[in-house]
PDB file of C-alpha atoms in Angstrom:
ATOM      1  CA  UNK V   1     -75.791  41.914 -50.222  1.00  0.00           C
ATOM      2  CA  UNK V   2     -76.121  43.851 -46.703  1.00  0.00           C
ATOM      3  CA  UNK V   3     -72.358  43.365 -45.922  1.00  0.00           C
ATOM      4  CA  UNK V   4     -71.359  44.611 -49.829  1.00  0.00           C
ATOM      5  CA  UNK V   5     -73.478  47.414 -49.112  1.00  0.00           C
ATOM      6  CA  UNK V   6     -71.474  48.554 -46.371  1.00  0.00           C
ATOM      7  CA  UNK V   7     -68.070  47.730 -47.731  1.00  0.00           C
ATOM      8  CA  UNK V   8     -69.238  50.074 -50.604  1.00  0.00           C
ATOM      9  CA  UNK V   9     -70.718  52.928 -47.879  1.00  0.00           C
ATOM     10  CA  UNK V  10     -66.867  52.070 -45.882  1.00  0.00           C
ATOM     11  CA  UNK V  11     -65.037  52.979 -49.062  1.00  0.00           C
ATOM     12  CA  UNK V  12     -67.072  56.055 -50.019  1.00  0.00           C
ATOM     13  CA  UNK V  13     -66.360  57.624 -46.391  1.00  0.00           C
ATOM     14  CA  UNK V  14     -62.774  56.457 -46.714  1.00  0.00           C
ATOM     15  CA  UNK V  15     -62.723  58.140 -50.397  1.00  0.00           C
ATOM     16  CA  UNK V  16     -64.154  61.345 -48.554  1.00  0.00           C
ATOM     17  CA  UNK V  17     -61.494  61.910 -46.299  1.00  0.00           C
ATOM     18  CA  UNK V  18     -57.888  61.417 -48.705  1.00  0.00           C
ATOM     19  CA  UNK V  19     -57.210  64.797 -48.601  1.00  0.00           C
ATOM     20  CA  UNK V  20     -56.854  65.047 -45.100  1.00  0.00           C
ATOM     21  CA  UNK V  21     -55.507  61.468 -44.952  1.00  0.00           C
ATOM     22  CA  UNK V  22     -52.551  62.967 -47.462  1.00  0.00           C
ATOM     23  CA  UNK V  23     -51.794  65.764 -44.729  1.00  0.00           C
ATOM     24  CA  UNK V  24     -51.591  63.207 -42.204  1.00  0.00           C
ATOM     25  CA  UNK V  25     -49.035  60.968 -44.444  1.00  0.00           C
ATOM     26  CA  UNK V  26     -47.056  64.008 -45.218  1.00  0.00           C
ATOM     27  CA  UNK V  27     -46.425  65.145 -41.653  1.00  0.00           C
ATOM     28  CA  UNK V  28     -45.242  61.365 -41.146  1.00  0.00           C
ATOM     29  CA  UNK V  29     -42.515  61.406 -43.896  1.00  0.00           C
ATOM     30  CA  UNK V  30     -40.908  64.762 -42.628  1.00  0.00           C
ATOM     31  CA  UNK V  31     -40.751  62.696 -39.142  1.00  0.00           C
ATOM     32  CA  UNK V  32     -39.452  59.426 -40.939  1.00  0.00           C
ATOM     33  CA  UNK V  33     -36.904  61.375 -42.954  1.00  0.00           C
ATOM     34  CA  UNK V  34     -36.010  63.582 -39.875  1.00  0.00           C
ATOM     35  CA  UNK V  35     -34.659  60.520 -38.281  1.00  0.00           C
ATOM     36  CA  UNK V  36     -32.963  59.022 -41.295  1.00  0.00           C
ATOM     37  CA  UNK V  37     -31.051  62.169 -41.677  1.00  0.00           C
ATOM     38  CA  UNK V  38     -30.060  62.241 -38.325  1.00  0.00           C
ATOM     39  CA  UNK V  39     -28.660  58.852 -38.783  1.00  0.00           C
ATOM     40  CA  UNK V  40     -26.514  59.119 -41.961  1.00  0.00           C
ATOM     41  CA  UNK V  41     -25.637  62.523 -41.255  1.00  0.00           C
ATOM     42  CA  UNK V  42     -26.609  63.965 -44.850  1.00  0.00           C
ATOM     43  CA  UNK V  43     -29.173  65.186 -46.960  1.00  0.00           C
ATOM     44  CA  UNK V  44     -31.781  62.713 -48.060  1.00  0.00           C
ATOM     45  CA  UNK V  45     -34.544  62.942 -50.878  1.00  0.00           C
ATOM     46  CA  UNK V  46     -37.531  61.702 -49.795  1.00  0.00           C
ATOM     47  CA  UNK V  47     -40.694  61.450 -52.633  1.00  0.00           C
ATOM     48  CA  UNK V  48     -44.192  61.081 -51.010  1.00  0.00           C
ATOM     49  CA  UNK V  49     -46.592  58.936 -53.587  1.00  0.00           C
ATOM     50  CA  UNK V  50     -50.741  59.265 -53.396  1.00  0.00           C
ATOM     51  CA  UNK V  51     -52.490  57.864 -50.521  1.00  0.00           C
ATOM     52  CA  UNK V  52     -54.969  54.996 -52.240  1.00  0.00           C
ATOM     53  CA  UNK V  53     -57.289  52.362 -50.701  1.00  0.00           C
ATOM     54  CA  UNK V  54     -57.169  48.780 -51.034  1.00  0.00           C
ATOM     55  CA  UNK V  55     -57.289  45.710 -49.353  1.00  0.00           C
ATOM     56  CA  UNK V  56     -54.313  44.996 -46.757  1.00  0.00           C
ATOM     57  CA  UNK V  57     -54.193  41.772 -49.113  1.00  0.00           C
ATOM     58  CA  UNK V  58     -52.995  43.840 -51.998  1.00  0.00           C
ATOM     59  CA  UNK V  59     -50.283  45.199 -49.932  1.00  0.00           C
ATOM     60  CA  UNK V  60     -49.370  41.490 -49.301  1.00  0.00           C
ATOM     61  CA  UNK V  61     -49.164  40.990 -53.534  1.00  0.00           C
ATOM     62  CA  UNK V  62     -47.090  43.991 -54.240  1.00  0.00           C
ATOM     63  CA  UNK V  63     -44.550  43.001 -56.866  1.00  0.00           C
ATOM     64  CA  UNK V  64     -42.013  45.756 -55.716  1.00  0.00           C
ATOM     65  CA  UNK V  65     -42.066  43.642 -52.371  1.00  0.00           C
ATOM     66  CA  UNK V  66     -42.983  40.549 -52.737  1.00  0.00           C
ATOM     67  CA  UNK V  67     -39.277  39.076 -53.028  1.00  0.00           C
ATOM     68  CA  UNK V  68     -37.384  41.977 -51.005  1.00  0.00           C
ATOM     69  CA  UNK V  69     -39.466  43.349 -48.812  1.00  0.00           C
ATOM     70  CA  UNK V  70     -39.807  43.216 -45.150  1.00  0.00           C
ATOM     71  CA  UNK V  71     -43.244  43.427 -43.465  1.00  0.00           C
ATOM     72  CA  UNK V  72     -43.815  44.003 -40.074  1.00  0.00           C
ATOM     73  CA  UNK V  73     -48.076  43.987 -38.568  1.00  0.00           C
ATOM     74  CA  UNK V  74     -49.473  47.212 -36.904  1.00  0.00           C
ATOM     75  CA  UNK V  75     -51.762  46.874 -34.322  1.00  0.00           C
ATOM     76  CA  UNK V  76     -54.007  50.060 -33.775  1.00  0.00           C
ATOM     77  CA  UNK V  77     -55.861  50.080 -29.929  1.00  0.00           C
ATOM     78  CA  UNK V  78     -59.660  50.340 -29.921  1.00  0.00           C
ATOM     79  CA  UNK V  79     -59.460  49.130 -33.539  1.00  0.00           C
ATOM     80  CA  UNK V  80     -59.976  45.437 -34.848  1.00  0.00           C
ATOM     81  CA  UNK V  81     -58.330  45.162 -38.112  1.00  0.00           C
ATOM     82  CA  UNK V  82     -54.796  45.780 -38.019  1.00  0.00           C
ATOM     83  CA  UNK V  83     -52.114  47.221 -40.627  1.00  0.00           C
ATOM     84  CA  UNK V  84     -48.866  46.495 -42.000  1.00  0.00           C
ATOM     85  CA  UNK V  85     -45.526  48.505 -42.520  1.00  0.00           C
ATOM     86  CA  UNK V  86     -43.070  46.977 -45.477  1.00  0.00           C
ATOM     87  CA  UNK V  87     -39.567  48.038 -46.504  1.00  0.00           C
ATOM     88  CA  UNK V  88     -37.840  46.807 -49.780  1.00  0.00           C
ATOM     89  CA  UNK V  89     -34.236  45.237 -48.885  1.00  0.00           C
ATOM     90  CA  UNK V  90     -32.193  47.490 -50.400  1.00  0.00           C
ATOM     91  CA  UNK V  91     -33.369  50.035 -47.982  1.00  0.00           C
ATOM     92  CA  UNK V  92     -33.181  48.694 -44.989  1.00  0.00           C
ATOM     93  CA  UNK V  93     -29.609  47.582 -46.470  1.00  0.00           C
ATOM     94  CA  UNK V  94     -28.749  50.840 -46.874  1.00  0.00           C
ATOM     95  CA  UNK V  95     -29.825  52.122 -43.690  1.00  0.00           C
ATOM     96  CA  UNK V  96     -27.857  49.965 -41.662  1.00  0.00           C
ATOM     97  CA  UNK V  97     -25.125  51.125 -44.097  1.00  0.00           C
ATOM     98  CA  UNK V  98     -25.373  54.660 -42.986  1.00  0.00           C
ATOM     99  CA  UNK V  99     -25.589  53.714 -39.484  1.00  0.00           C
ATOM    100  CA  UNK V 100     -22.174  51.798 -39.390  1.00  0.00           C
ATOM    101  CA  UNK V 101     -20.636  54.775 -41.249  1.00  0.00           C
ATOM    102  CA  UNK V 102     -21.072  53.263 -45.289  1.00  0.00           C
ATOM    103  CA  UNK V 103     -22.907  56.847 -46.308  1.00  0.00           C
ATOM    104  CA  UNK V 104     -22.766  55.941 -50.225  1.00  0.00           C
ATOM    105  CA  UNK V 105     -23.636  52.275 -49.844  1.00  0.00           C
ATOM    106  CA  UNK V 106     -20.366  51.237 -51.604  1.00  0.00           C
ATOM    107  CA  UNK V 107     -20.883  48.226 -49.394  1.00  0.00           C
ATOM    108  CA  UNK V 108     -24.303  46.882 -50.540  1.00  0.00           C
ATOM    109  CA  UNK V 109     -24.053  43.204 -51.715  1.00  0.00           C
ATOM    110  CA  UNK V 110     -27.019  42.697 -54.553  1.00  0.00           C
ATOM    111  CA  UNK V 111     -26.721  38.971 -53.439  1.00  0.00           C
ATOM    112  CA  UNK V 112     -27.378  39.912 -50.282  1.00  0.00           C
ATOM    113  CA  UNK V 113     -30.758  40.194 -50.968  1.00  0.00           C
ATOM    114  CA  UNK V 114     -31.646  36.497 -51.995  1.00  0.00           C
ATOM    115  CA  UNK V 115     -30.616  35.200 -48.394  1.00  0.00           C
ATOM    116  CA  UNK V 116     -33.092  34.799 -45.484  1.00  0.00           C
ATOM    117  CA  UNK V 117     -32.721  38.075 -42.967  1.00  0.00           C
ATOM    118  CA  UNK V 118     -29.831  37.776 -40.426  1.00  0.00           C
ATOM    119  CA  UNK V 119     -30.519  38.606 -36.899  1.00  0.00           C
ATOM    120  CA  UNK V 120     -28.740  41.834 -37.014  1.00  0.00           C
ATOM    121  CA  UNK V 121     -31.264  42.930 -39.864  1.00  0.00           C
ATOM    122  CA  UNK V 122     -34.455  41.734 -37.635  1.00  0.00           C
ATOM    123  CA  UNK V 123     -33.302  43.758 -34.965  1.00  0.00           C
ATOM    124  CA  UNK V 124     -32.872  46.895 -37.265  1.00  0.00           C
ATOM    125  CA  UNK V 125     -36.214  46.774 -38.948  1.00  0.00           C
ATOM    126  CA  UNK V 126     -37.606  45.939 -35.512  1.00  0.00           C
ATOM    127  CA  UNK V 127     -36.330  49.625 -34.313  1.00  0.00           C
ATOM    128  CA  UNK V 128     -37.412  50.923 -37.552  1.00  0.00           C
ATOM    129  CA  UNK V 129     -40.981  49.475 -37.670  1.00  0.00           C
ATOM    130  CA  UNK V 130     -41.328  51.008 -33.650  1.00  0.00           C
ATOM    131  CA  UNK V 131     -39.625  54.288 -34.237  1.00  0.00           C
ATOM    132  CA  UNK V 132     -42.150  54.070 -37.238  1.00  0.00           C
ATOM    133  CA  UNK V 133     -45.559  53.861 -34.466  1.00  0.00           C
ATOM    134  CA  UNK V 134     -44.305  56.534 -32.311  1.00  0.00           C
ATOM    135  CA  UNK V 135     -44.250  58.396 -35.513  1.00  0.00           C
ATOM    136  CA  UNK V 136     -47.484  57.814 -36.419  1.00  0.00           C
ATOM    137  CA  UNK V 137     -48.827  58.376 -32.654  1.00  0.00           C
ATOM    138  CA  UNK V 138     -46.914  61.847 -32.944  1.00  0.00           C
ATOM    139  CA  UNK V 139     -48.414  63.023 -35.975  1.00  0.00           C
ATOM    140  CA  UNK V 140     -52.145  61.604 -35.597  1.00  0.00           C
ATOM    141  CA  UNK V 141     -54.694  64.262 -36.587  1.00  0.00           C
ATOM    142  CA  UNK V 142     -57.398  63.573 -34.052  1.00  0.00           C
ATOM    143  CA  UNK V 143     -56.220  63.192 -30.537  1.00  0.00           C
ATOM    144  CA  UNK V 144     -56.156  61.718 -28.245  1.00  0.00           C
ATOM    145  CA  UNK V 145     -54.256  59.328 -30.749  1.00  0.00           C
ATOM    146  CA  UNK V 146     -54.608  55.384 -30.705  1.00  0.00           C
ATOM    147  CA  UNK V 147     -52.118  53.455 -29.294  1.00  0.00           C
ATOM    148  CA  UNK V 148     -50.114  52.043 -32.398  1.00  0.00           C
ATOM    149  CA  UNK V 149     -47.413  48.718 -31.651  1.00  0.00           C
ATOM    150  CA  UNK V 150     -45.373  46.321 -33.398  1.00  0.00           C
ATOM    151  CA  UNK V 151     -47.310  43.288 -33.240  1.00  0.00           C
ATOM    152  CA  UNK V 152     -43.878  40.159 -33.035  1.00  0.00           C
ATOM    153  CA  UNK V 153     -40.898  40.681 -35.182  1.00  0.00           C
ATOM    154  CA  UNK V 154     -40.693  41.569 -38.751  1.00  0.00           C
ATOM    155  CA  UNK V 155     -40.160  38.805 -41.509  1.00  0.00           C
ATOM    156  CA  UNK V 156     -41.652  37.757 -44.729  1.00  0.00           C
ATOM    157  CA  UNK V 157     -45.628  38.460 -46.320  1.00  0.00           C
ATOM    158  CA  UNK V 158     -47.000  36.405 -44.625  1.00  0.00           C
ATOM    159  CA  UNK V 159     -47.035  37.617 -41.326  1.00  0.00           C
ATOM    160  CA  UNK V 160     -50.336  39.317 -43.044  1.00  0.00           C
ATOM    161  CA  UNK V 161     -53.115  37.349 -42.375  1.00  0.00           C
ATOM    162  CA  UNK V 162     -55.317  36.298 -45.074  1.00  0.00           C
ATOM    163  CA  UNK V 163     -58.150  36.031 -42.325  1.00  0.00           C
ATOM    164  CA  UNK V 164     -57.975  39.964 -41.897  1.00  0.00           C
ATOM    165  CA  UNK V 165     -56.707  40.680 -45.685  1.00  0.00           C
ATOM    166  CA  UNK V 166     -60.001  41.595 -46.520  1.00  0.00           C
ATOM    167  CA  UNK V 167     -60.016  44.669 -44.677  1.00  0.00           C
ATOM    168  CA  UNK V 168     -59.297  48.112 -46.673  1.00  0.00           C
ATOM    169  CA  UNK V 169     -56.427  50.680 -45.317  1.00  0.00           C
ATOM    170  CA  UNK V 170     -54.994  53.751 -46.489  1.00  0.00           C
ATOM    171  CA  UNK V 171     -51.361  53.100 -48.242  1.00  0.00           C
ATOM    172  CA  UNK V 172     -48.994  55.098 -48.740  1.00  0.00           C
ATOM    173  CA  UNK V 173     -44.795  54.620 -50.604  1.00  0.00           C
ATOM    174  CA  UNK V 174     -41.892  56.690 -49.437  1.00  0.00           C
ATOM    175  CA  UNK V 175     -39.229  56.438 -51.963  1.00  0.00           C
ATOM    176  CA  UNK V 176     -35.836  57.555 -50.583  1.00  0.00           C
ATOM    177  CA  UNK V 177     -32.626  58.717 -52.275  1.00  0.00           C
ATOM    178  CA  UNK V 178     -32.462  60.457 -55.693  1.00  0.00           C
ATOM    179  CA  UNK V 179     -34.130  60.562 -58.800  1.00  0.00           C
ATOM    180  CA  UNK V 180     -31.358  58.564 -60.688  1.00  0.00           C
ATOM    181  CA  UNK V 181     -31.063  56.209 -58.227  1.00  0.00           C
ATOM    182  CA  UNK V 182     -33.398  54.905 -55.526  1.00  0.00           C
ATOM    183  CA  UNK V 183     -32.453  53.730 -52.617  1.00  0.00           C
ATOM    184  CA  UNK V 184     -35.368  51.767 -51.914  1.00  0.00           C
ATOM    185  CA  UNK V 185     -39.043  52.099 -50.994  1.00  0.00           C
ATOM    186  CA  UNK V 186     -40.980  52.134 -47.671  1.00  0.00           C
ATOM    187  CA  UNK V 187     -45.190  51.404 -47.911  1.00  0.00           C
ATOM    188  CA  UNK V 188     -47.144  52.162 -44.640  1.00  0.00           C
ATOM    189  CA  UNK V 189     -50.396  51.345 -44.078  1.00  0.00           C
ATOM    190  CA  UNK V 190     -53.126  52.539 -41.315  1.00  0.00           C
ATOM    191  CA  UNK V 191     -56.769  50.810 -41.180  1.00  0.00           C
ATOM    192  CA  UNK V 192     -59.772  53.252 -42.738  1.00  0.00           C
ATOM    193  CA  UNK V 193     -61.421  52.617 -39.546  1.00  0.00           C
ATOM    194  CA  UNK V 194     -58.681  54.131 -37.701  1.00  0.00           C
ATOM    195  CA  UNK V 195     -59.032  57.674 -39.109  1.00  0.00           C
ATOM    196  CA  UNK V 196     -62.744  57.866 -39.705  1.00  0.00           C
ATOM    197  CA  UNK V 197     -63.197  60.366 -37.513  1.00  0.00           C
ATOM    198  CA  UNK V 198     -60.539  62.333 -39.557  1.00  0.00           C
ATOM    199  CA  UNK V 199     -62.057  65.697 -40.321  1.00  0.00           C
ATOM    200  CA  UNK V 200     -65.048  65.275 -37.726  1.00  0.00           C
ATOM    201  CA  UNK V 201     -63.744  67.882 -34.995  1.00  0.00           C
ATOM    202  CA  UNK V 202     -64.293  71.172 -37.148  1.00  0.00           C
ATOM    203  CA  UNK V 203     -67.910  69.625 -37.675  1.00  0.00           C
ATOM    204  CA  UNK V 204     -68.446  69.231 -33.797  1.00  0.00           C
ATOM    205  CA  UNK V 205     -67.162  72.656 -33.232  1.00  0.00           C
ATOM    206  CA  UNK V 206     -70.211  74.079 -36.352  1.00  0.00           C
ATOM    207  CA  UNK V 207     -72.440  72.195 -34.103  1.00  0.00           C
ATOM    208  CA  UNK V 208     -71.786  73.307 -30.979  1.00  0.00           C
ATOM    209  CA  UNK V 209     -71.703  77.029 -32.109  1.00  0.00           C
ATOM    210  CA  UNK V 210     -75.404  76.356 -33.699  1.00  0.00           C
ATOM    211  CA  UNK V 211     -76.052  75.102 -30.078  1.00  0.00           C
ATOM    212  CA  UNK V 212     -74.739  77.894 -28.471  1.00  0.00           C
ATOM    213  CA  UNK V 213     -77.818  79.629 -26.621  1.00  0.00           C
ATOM    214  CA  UNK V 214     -78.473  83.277 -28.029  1.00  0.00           C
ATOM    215  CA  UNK V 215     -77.884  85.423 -24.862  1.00  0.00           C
ATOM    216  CA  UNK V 216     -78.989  88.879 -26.340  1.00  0.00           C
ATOM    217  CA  UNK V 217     -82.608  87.973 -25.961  1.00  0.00           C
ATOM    218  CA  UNK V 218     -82.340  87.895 -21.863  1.00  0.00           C
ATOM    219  CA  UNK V 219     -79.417  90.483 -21.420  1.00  0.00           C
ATOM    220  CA  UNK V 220     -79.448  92.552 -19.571  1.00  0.00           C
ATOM    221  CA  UNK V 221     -80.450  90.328 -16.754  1.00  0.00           C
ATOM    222  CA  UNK V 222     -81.121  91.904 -13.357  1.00  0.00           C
ATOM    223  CA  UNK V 223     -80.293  90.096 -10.616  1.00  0.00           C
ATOM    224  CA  UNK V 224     -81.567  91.637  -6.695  1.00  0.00           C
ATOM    225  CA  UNK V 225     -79.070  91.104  -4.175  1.00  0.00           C
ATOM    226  CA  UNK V 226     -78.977  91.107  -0.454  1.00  0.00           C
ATOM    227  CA  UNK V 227     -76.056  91.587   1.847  1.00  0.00           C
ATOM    228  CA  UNK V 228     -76.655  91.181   5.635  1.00  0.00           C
ATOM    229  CA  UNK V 229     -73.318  92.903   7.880  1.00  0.00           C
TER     230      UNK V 229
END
């Protein structure tokens, strides 16, 4: 009973704090689609879906991802319970498109998508999912910000442990291209623990000003002082 107590009193402070948590998210996808633009050398839509809380197991049973998608496991310093990063495989197909010079993905295969990842696709999402944790580290609203890494190489669901699946993180879907036709979606994840203290700095500073001794009382203060030439 003690430990769903605190699960409940974890998800009511998480709860608390999506507002801020959906500032923090945006600020991330301008970075993410800064760098995709950069590498396909056009104009990219980019739609930013609502921050919820769930289990990191959920993530794991997503039907948009559990056949395409392409996980990679986020480790957060000073933080036990780690995170995951997932990107469907038309996505990633179409962002190695753009980076050999195949803007309009005339070359994507649809078949392509049943086979198991080649190396040249590990390697991509691998510079994806790190360029990804610099991102986050750039953008983190409290500083100084955690160190975030790519914990081994991406690769199917269930590089998510079910041992840890039990833990709750923010998630968030970035759905790239247009309206009429998606390109593909990328979910990111980052432990509730993580950004607790998410908000907590303006409180210190109402604090400290309460704190702040009142001065007027004792001024002016005259002070005798001696010189000897």
């Amino acid at each position: 009973e003690s430990s769903v107590l605190l699960l409940q009193q974890r998800s009511l402070s998480a709860e608390n704090t999506l507002p801020a948590v959906g500032e923090f998210f945006r600020a991330l996808s301008l970075k993410v689609r800064a760098r995709l633009v950069n590498r396909s050398s056009g104009n990219v839509r980019l739609t930013l879906g609502s921050v919820v809380i769930k289990p990191l197991l959920a993530m794991k049973e997503d039907p948009q991802f559990q056949d395409t998608g392409v996980y990679g496991l986020l480790r957060f310093n000073g933080v036990g319970s780690p995170a995951a990063v997932a990107i469907q495989r038309t996505l990633l197909t179409r962002i190695i498109g753009a980076m050999l010079g195949d803007e309009d993905g005339s070359n994507e295969n649809p078949e392509a998508r049943a086979r198991p990842l080649s190396q040249v696709e590990v390697r991509i999402a691998q510079r994806l999912f790190r360029e990804l944790c610099q991102d986050l580290m750039d953008v983190w609203p409290v500083k100084p910000a955690p160190s975030i890494g790519l914990d081994g190489s991406p690769g199917q669901s269930r590089l998510i442990d079910a041992q840890v699946s039990s833990e709750e993180v923010y998630v968030v879907t970035l759905d790239f291209g247009p309206a009429d036709g998606s390109w593909g979606l990328l979910t990111v994840s980052v432990p509730t623990q993580a950004l607790r203290a998410i908000g907590k700095p303006k409180e210190a500073n109402k604090d400290a000003a309460r704190r702040r001794p009142e001065m007027a009382r004792v001024l002016p203060l005259e002070v005798e002082v001696v010189a000897e030439m």
